Amino acid sequence: MDEFVVYILYSEKFNKNYTGFTSNLIERFKSHNVLGTKGHTLKFRPWTVIYVEFFSSKAEAMKREKYLKSGIGREFIKNLILKLYN
């Protein structure tokens, strides 16, 4: 059975966050921090994983990722960062 992960990355150096989903968090994290050569996350390295949620289907993970990118979701992320870094 495949497992999907919704994750939130945070760059303390640039005070930026990134939300995504994947079926392989370790490799995706490496891609964001080391292996990737293009894309949004490249210029805000280093990243730290600050939140993960696990799902049994890709559709559920995509739905949650979309929610976290909404206004309510962004507020959740903002509060999470405040708790972790203040």
PDB file of N, CA and C in Angstrom:
ATOM      1  N   MET A   1       0.845  -1.195   0.000  1.00  0.00           N
ATOM      2  CA  MET A   1       0.000   0.000   0.000  1.00  0.00           C
ATOM      3  C   MET A   1       0.879   1.243   0.000  1.00  0.00           C
ATOM      4  N   ASP A   2       0.546   2.178  -0.862  1.00  0.00           N
ATOM      5  CA  ASP A   2       1.278   3.443  -0.912  1.00  0.00           C
ATOM      6  C   ASP A   2       0.845   4.343   0.229  1.00  0.00           C
ATOM      7  N   GLU A   3       1.792   5.131   0.684  1.00  0.00           N
ATOM      8  CA  GLU A   3       1.509   6.109   1.733  1.00  0.00           C
ATOM      9  C   GLU A   3       1.937   7.469   1.218  1.00  0.00           C
ATOM     10  N   PHE A   4       1.113   8.467   1.461  1.00  0.00           N
ATOM     11  CA  PHE A   4       1.410   9.819   1.003  1.00  0.00           C
ATOM     12  C   PHE A   4       1.557  10.742   2.198  1.00  0.00           C
ATOM     13  N   VAL A   5       2.449  11.699   2.054  1.00  0.00           N
ATOM     14  CA  VAL A   5       2.780  12.612   3.143  1.00  0.00           C
ATOM     15  C   VAL A   5       2.584  14.045   2.671  1.00  0.00           C
ATOM     16  N   VAL A   6       1.863  14.811   3.468  1.00  0.00           N
ATOM     17  CA  VAL A   6       1.801  16.262   3.273  1.00  0.00           C
ATOM     18  C   VAL A   6       2.797  16.845   4.269  1.00  0.00           C
ATOM     19  N   TYR A   7       3.636  17.739   3.794  1.00  0.00           N
ATOM     20  CA  TYR A   7       4.701  18.271   4.654  1.00  0.00           C
ATOM     21  C   TYR A   7       4.780  19.782   4.541  1.00  0.00           C
ATOM     22  N   ILE A   8       5.294  20.373   5.611  1.00  0.00           N
ATOM     23  CA  ILE A   8       5.568  21.813   5.609  1.00  0.00           C
ATOM     24  C   ILE A   8       7.047  21.982   5.923  1.00  0.00           C
ATOM     25  N   LEU A   9       7.726  22.711   5.064  1.00  0.00           N
ATOM     26  CA  LEU A   9       9.129  23.049   5.269  1.00  0.00           C
ATOM     27  C   LEU A   9       9.203  24.500   5.725  1.00  0.00           C
ATOM     28  N   TYR A  10      10.238  24.808   6.489  1.00  0.00           N
ATOM     29  CA  TYR A  10      10.445  26.183   6.926  1.00  0.00           C
ATOM     30  C   TYR A  10      11.912  26.543   6.779  1.00  0.00           C
ATOM     31  N   SER A  11      12.160  27.711   6.207  1.00  0.00           N
ATOM     32  CA  SER A  11      13.504  28.263   6.109  1.00  0.00           C
ATOM     33  C   SER A  11      13.612  29.405   7.112  1.00  0.00           C
ATOM     34  N   GLU A  12      14.255  29.125   8.218  1.00  0.00           N
ATOM     35  CA  GLU A  12      14.398  30.152   9.251  1.00  0.00           C
ATOM     36  C   GLU A  12      15.224  31.324   8.738  1.00  0.00           C
ATOM     37  N   LYS A  13      16.238  31.040   7.944  1.00  0.00           N
ATOM     38  CA  LYS A  13      17.116  32.075   7.406  1.00  0.00           C
ATOM     39  C   LYS A  13      16.341  33.116   6.598  1.00  0.00           C
ATOM     40  N   PHE A  14      15.338  32.678   5.846  1.00  0.00           N
ATOM     41  CA  PHE A  14      14.575  33.577   4.978  1.00  0.00           C
ATOM     42  C   PHE A  14      13.133  33.795   5.450  1.00  0.00           C
ATOM     43  N   ASN A  15      12.755  33.161   6.559  1.00  0.00           N
ATOM     44  CA  ASN A  15      11.390  33.231   7.089  1.00  0.00           C
ATOM     45  C   ASN A  15      10.355  32.888   6.012  1.00  0.00           C
ATOM     46  N   LYS A  16      10.598  31.766   5.330  1.00  0.00           N
ATOM     47  CA  LYS A  16       9.702  31.291   4.267  1.00  0.00           C
ATOM     48  C   LYS A  16       9.241  29.884   4.613  1.00  0.00           C
ATOM     49  N   ASN A  17       8.042  29.539   4.140  1.00  0.00           N
ATOM     50  CA  ASN A  17       7.581  28.168   4.298  1.00  0.00           C
ATOM     51  C   ASN A  17       7.149  27.623   2.951  1.00  0.00           C
ATOM     52  N   TYR A  18       7.098  26.301   2.876  1.00  0.00           N
ATOM     53  CA  TYR A  18       6.708  25.614   1.651  1.00  0.00           C
ATOM     54  C   TYR A  18       5.879  24.403   2.043  1.00  0.00           C
ATOM     55  N   THR A  19       4.765  24.214   1.377  1.00  0.00           N
ATOM     56  CA  THR A  19       3.890  23.080   1.638  1.00  0.00           C
ATOM     57  C   THR A  19       3.821  22.213   0.394  1.00  0.00           C
ATOM     58  N   GLY A  20       3.951  20.899   0.582  1.00  0.00           N
ATOM     59  CA  GLY A  20       3.879  19.982  -0.545  1.00  0.00           C
ATOM     60  C   GLY A  20       3.419  18.612  -0.106  1.00  0.00           C
ATOM     61  N   PHE A  21       3.335  17.693  -1.066  1.00  0.00           N
ATOM     62  CA  PHE A  21       3.034  16.312  -0.730  1.00  0.00           C
ATOM     63  C   PHE A  21       3.904  15.395  -1.566  1.00  0.00           C
ATOM     64  N   THR A  22       4.114  14.192  -1.069  1.00  0.00           N
ATOM     65  CA  THR A  22       4.981  13.229  -1.725  1.00  0.00           C
ATOM     66  C   THR A  22       4.663  11.829  -1.235  1.00  0.00           C
ATOM     67  N   SER A  23       5.196  10.848  -1.928  1.00  0.00           N
ATOM     68  CA  SER A  23       5.097   9.467  -1.451  1.00  0.00           C
ATOM     69  C   SER A  23       6.435   9.016  -0.868  1.00  0.00           C
ATOM     70  N   ASN A  24       7.446   9.891  -0.913  1.00  0.00           N
ATOM     71  CA  ASN A  24       8.762   9.555  -0.362  1.00  0.00           C
ATOM     72  C   ASN A  24       9.371  10.814   0.271  1.00  0.00           C
ATOM     73  N   LEU A  25       9.068  11.041   1.536  1.00  0.00           N
ATOM     74  CA  LEU A  25       9.477  12.277   2.205  1.00  0.00           C
ATOM     75  C   LEU A  25      10.991  12.442   2.263  1.00  0.00           C
ATOM     76  N   ILE A  26      11.711  11.386   2.537  1.00  0.00           N
ATOM     77  CA  ILE A  26      13.181  11.491   2.657  1.00  0.00           C
ATOM     78  C   ILE A  26      13.793  11.975   1.342  1.00  0.00           C
ATOM     79  N   GLU A  27      13.429  11.350   0.237  1.00  0.00           N
ATOM     80  CA  GLU A  27      13.992  11.755  -1.056  1.00  0.00           C
ATOM     81  C   GLU A  27      13.535  13.155  -1.454  1.00  0.00           C
ATOM     82  N   ARG A  28      12.296  13.474  -1.147  1.00  0.00           N
ATOM     83  CA  ARG A  28      11.790  14.811  -1.486  1.00  0.00           C
ATOM     84  C   ARG A  28      12.509  15.885  -0.669  1.00  0.00           C
ATOM     85  N   PHE A  29      12.749  15.594   0.593  1.00  0.00           N
ATOM     86  CA  PHE A  29      13.484  16.527   1.448  1.00  0.00           C
ATOM     87  C   PHE A  29      14.903  16.736   0.913  1.00  0.00           C
ATOM     88  N   LYS A  30      15.552  15.650   0.507  1.00  0.00           N
ATOM     89  CA  LYS A  30      16.889  15.762  -0.099  1.00  0.00           C
ATOM     90  C   LYS A  30      16.828  16.635  -1.347  1.00  0.00           C
ATOM     91  N   SER A  31      15.787  16.458  -2.127  1.00  0.00           N
ATOM     92  CA  SER A  31      15.630  17.247  -3.348  1.00  0.00           C
ATOM     93  C   SER A  31      15.516  18.741  -3.030  1.00  0.00           C
ATOM     94  N   HIS A  32      14.745  19.061  -2.012  1.00  0.00           N
ATOM     95  CA  HIS A  32      14.584  20.472  -1.631  1.00  0.00           C
ATOM     96  C   HIS A  32      15.882  21.064  -1.085  1.00  0.00           C
ATOM     97  N   ASN A  33      16.649  20.288  -0.349  1.00  0.00           N
ATOM     98  CA  ASN A  33      17.815  20.830   0.354  1.00  0.00           C
ATOM     99  C   ASN A  33      19.145  20.623  -0.355  1.00  0.00           C
ATOM    100  N   VAL A  34      19.269  19.583  -1.165  1.00  0.00           N
ATOM    101  CA  VAL A  34      20.583  19.248  -1.713  1.00  0.00           C
ATOM    102  C   VAL A  34      20.558  19.008  -3.221  1.00  0.00           C
ATOM    103  N   LEU A  35      19.698  18.115  -3.666  1.00  0.00           N
ATOM    104  CA  LEU A  35      19.769  17.614  -5.037  1.00  0.00           C
ATOM    105  C   LEU A  35      19.140  18.521  -6.085  1.00  0.00           C
ATOM    106  N   GLY A  36      18.096  19.230  -5.716  1.00  0.00           N
ATOM    107  CA  GLY A  36      17.376  20.056  -6.684  1.00  0.00           C
ATOM    108  C   GLY A  36      18.242  21.142  -7.282  1.00  0.00           C
ATOM    109  N   THR A  37      18.064  21.396  -8.592  1.00  0.00           N
ATOM    110  CA  THR A  37      18.853  22.422  -9.271  1.00  0.00           C
ATOM    111  C   THR A  37      17.991  23.545  -9.834  1.00  0.00           C
ATOM    112  N   LYS A  38      16.666  23.424  -9.669  1.00  0.00           N
ATOM    113  CA  LYS A  38      15.774  24.493 -10.112  1.00  0.00           C
ATOM    114  C   LYS A  38      14.508  24.458  -9.266  1.00  0.00           C
ATOM    115  N   GLY A  39      13.784  25.546  -9.291  1.00  0.00           N
ATOM    116  CA  GLY A  39      12.523  25.612  -8.566  1.00  0.00           C
ATOM    117  C   GLY A  39      12.548  26.615  -7.428  1.00  0.00           C
ATOM    118  N   HIS A  40      11.381  26.829  -6.855  1.00  0.00           N
ATOM    119  CA  HIS A  40      11.178  27.837  -5.810  1.00  0.00           C
ATOM    120  C   HIS A  40      12.019  27.582  -4.563  1.00  0.00           C
ATOM    121  N   THR A  41      12.131  26.336  -4.149  1.00  0.00           N
ATOM    122  CA  THR A  41      12.788  26.063  -2.870  1.00  0.00           C
ATOM    123  C   THR A  41      14.310  26.202  -2.930  1.00  0.00           C
ATOM    124  N   LEU A  42      14.874  26.197  -4.102  1.00  0.00           N
ATOM    125  CA  LEU A  42      16.328  26.276  -4.258  1.00  0.00           C
ATOM    126  C   LEU A  42      16.926  27.523  -3.597  1.00  0.00           C
ATOM    127  N   LYS A  43      16.281  28.668  -3.779  1.00  0.00           N
ATOM    128  CA  LYS A  43      16.867  29.924  -3.298  1.00  0.00           C
ATOM    129  C   LYS A  43      16.649  30.205  -1.814  1.00  0.00           C
ATOM    130  N   PHE A  44      15.882  29.345  -1.128  1.00  0.00           N
ATOM    131  CA  PHE A  44      15.607  29.588   0.290  1.00  0.00           C
ATOM    132  C   PHE A  44      16.189  28.513   1.212  1.00  0.00           C
ATOM    133  N   ARG A  45      17.169  27.788   0.742  1.00  0.00           N
ATOM    134  CA  ARG A  45      17.822  26.755   1.551  1.00  0.00           C
ATOM    135  C   ARG A  45      18.581  27.380   2.706  1.00  0.00           C
ATOM    136  N   PRO A  46      18.731  26.728   3.827  1.00  0.00           N
ATOM    137  CA  PRO A  46      18.311  25.356   4.143  1.00  0.00           C
ATOM    138  C   PRO A  46      16.870  25.312   4.648  1.00  0.00           C
ATOM    139  N   TRP A  47      16.226  24.162   4.448  1.00  0.00           N
ATOM    140  CA  TRP A  47      14.861  23.897   4.882  1.00  0.00           C
ATOM    141  C   TRP A  47      14.851  22.918   6.037  1.00  0.00           C
ATOM    142  N   THR A  48      13.867  23.074   6.896  1.00  0.00           N
ATOM    143  CA  THR A  48      13.621  22.146   7.996  1.00  0.00           C
ATOM    144  C   THR A  48      12.188  21.650   7.871  1.00  0.00           C
ATOM    145  N   VAL A  49      11.970  20.353   8.050  1.00  0.00           N
ATOM    146  CA  VAL A  49      10.608  19.821   8.068  1.00  0.00           C
ATOM    147  C   VAL A  49      10.005  20.177   9.424  1.00  0.00           C
ATOM    148  N   ILE A  50       8.905  20.921   9.414  1.00  0.00           N
ATOM    149  CA  ILE A  50       8.289  21.329  10.687  1.00  0.00           C
ATOM    150  C   ILE A  50       6.945  20.646  10.929  1.00  0.00           C
ATOM    151  N   TYR A  51       6.406  19.954   9.905  1.00  0.00           N
ATOM    152  CA  TYR A  51       5.091  19.339  10.073  1.00  0.00           C
ATOM    153  C   TYR A  51       4.890  18.273   9.011  1.00  0.00           C
ATOM    154  N   VAL A  52       4.318  17.144   9.403  1.00  0.00           N
ATOM    155  CA  VAL A  52       3.955  16.088   8.447  1.00  0.00           C
ATOM    156  C   VAL A  52       2.613  15.484   8.825  1.00  0.00           C
ATOM    157  N   GLU A  53       1.889  15.049   7.821  1.00  0.00           N
ATOM    158  CA  GLU A  53       0.645  14.298   7.995  1.00  0.00           C
ATOM    159  C   GLU A  53       0.670  13.162   6.984  1.00  0.00           C
ATOM    160  N   PHE A  54       0.211  11.988   7.395  1.00  0.00           N
ATOM    161  CA  PHE A  54       0.231  10.805   6.543  1.00  0.00           C
ATOM    162  C   PHE A  54      -1.174  10.468   6.051  1.00  0.00           C
ATOM    163  N   PHE A  55      -1.259  10.029   4.783  1.00  0.00           N
ATOM    164  CA  PHE A  55      -2.534   9.687   4.156  1.00  0.00           C
ATOM    165  C   PHE A  55      -2.385   8.390   3.377  1.00  0.00           C
ATOM    166  N   SER A  56      -3.481   7.672   3.249  1.00  0.00           N
ATOM    167  CA  SER A  56      -3.441   6.402   2.523  1.00  0.00           C
ATOM    168  C   SER A  56      -3.735   6.581   1.034  1.00  0.00           C
ATOM    169  N   SER A  57      -4.200   7.774   0.635  1.00  0.00           N
ATOM    170  CA  SER A  57      -4.448   7.991  -0.792  1.00  0.00           C
ATOM    171  C   SER A  57      -3.876   9.335  -1.241  1.00  0.00           C
ATOM    172  N   LYS A  58      -3.518   9.362  -2.507  1.00  0.00           N
ATOM    173  CA  LYS A  58      -2.990  10.587  -3.104  1.00  0.00           C
ATOM    174  C   LYS A  58      -4.056  11.686  -3.092  1.00  0.00           C
ATOM    175  N   ALA A  59      -5.300  11.323  -3.353  1.00  0.00           N
ATOM    176  CA  ALA A  59      -6.385  12.303  -3.382  1.00  0.00           C
ATOM    177  C   ALA A  59      -6.555  12.988  -2.025  1.00  0.00           C
ATOM    178  N   GLU A  60      -6.476  12.211  -0.944  1.00  0.00           N
ATOM    179  CA  GLU A  60      -6.591  12.800   0.402  1.00  0.00           C
ATOM    180  C   GLU A  60      -5.440  13.766   0.664  1.00  0.00           C
ATOM    181  N   ALA A  61      -4.229  13.355   0.281  1.00  0.00           N
ATOM    182  CA  ALA A  61      -3.055  14.207   0.492  1.00  0.00           C
ATOM    183  C   ALA A  61      -3.172  15.505  -0.306  1.00  0.00           C
ATOM    184  N   MET A  62      -3.623  15.397  -1.536  1.00  0.00           N
ATOM    185  CA  MET A  62      -3.776  16.594  -2.372  1.00  0.00           C
ATOM    186  C   MET A  62      -4.837  17.540  -1.801  1.00  0.00           C
ATOM    187  N   LYS A  63      -5.900  16.975  -1.268  1.00  0.00           N
ATOM    188  CA  LYS A  63      -6.954  17.784  -0.661  1.00  0.00           C
ATOM    189  C   LYS A  63      -6.422  18.542   0.558  1.00  0.00           C
ATOM    190  N   ARG A  64      -5.635  17.855   1.388  1.00  0.00           N
ATOM    191  CA  ARG A  64      -5.071  18.486   2.580  1.00  0.00           C
ATOM    192  C   ARG A  64      -4.046  19.554   2.200  1.00  0.00           C
ATOM    193  N   GLU A  65      -3.216  19.274   1.195  1.00  0.00           N
ATOM    194  CA  GLU A  65      -2.243  20.263   0.736  1.00  0.00           C
ATOM    195  C   GLU A  65      -2.973  21.527   0.257  1.00  0.00           C
ATOM    196  N   LYS A  66      -4.038  21.350  -0.501  1.00  0.00           N
ATOM    197  CA  LYS A  66      -4.816  22.489  -0.992  1.00  0.00           C
ATOM    198  C   LYS A  66      -5.385  23.289   0.181  1.00  0.00           C
ATOM    199  N   TYR A  67      -5.881  22.586   1.195  1.00  0.00           N
ATOM    200  CA  TYR A  67      -6.418  23.259   2.374  1.00  0.00           C
ATOM    201  C   TYR A  67      -5.333  24.085   3.073  1.00  0.00           C
ATOM    202  N   LEU A  68      -4.148  23.497   3.234  1.00  0.00           N
ATOM    203  CA  LEU A  68      -3.062  24.198   3.924  1.00  0.00           C
ATOM    204  C   LEU A  68      -2.585  25.425   3.146  1.00  0.00           C
ATOM    205  N   LYS A  69      -2.857  25.460   1.867  1.00  0.00           N
ATOM    206  CA  LYS A  69      -2.483  26.621   1.049  1.00  0.00           C
ATOM    207  C   LYS A  69      -3.595  27.665   0.990  1.00  0.00           C
ATOM    208  N   SER A  70      -4.731  27.371   1.630  1.00  0.00           N
ATOM    209  CA  SER A  70      -5.843  28.326   1.689  1.00  0.00           C
ATOM    210  C   SER A  70      -5.572  29.343   2.799  1.00  0.00           C
ATOM    211  N   GLY A  71      -6.435  30.313   2.939  1.00  0.00           N
ATOM    212  CA  GLY A  71      -6.276  31.325   3.987  1.00  0.00           C
ATOM    213  C   GLY A  71      -6.251  30.724   5.380  1.00  0.00           C
ATOM    214  N   ILE A  72      -7.171  29.811   5.667  1.00  0.00           N
ATOM    215  CA  ILE A  72      -7.218  29.161   6.985  1.00  0.00           C
ATOM    216  C   ILE A  72      -5.962  28.321   7.204  1.00  0.00           C
ATOM    217  N   GLY A  73      -5.542  27.618   6.163  1.00  0.00           N
ATOM    218  CA  GLY A  73      -4.334  26.793   6.260  1.00  0.00           C
ATOM    219  C   GLY A  73      -3.085  27.625   6.492  1.00  0.00           C
ATOM    220  N   ARG A  74      -2.992  28.745   5.804  1.00  0.00           N
ATOM    221  CA  ARG A  74      -1.825  29.626   5.995  1.00  0.00           C
ATOM    222  C   ARG A  74      -1.783  30.171   7.418  1.00  0.00           C
ATOM    223  N   GLU A  75      -2.942  30.424   7.984  1.00  0.00           N
ATOM    224  CA  GLU A  75      -3.011  30.879   9.377  1.00  0.00           C
ATOM    225  C   GLU A  75      -2.513  29.778  10.317  1.00  0.00           C
ATOM    226  N   PHE A  76      -2.907  28.536  10.042  1.00  0.00           N
ATOM    227  CA  PHE A  76      -2.432  27.388  10.812  1.00  0.00           C
ATOM    228  C   PHE A  76      -0.904  27.308  10.755  1.00  0.00           C
ATOM    229  N   ILE A  77      -0.340  27.464   9.558  1.00  0.00           N
ATOM    230  CA  ILE A  77       1.111  27.396   9.378  1.00  0.00           C
ATOM    231  C   ILE A  77       1.800  28.541  10.118  1.00  0.00           C
ATOM    232  N   LYS A  78       1.244  29.728  10.021  1.00  0.00           N
ATOM    233  CA  LYS A  78       1.805  30.891  10.721  1.00  0.00           C
ATOM    234  C   LYS A  78       1.864  30.639  12.228  1.00  0.00           C
ATOM    235  N   ASN A  79       0.767  30.118  12.787  1.00  0.00           N
ATOM    236  CA  ASN A  79       0.735  29.823  14.224  1.00  0.00           C
ATOM    237  C   ASN A  79       1.708  28.708  14.597  1.00  0.00           C
ATOM    238  N   LEU A  80       1.846  27.720  13.739  1.00  0.00           N
ATOM    239  CA  LEU A  80       2.802  26.637  13.973  1.00  0.00           C
ATOM    240  C   LEU A  80       4.229  27.183  14.045  1.00  0.00           C
ATOM    241  N   ILE A  81       4.574  28.049  13.105  1.00  0.00           N
ATOM    242  CA  ILE A  81       5.920  28.646  13.080  1.00  0.00           C
ATOM    243  C   ILE A  81       6.153  29.495  14.323  1.00  0.00           C
ATOM    244  N   LEU A  82       5.142  30.266  14.718  1.00  0.00           N
ATOM    245  CA  LEU A  82       5.269  31.081  15.934  1.00  0.00           C
ATOM    246  C   LEU A  82       5.518  30.209  17.172  1.00  0.00           C
ATOM    247  N   LYS A  83       4.821  29.085  17.269  1.00  0.00           N
ATOM    248  CA  LYS A  83       5.022  28.172  18.400  1.00  0.00           C
ATOM    249  C   LYS A  83       6.415  27.567  18.405  1.00  0.00           C
ATOM    250  N   LEU A  84       6.909  27.230  17.226  1.00  0.00           N
ATOM    251  CA  LEU A  84       8.191  26.546  17.136  1.00  0.00           C
ATOM    252  C   LEU A  84       9.407  27.475  17.235  1.00  0.00           C
ATOM    253  N   TYR A  85       9.260  28.717  16.793  1.00  0.00           N
ATOM    254  CA  TYR A  85      10.422  29.598  16.669  1.00  0.00           C
ATOM    255  C   TYR A  85      10.367  30.844  17.534  1.00  0.00           C
ATOM    256  N   ASN A  86       9.402  30.937  18.423  1.00  0.00           N
ATOM    257  CA  ASN A  86       9.365  32.092  19.346  1.00  0.00           C
ATOM    258  C   ASN A  86       9.329  31.648  20.779  1.00  0.00           C
TER     259      ASN A  86
END
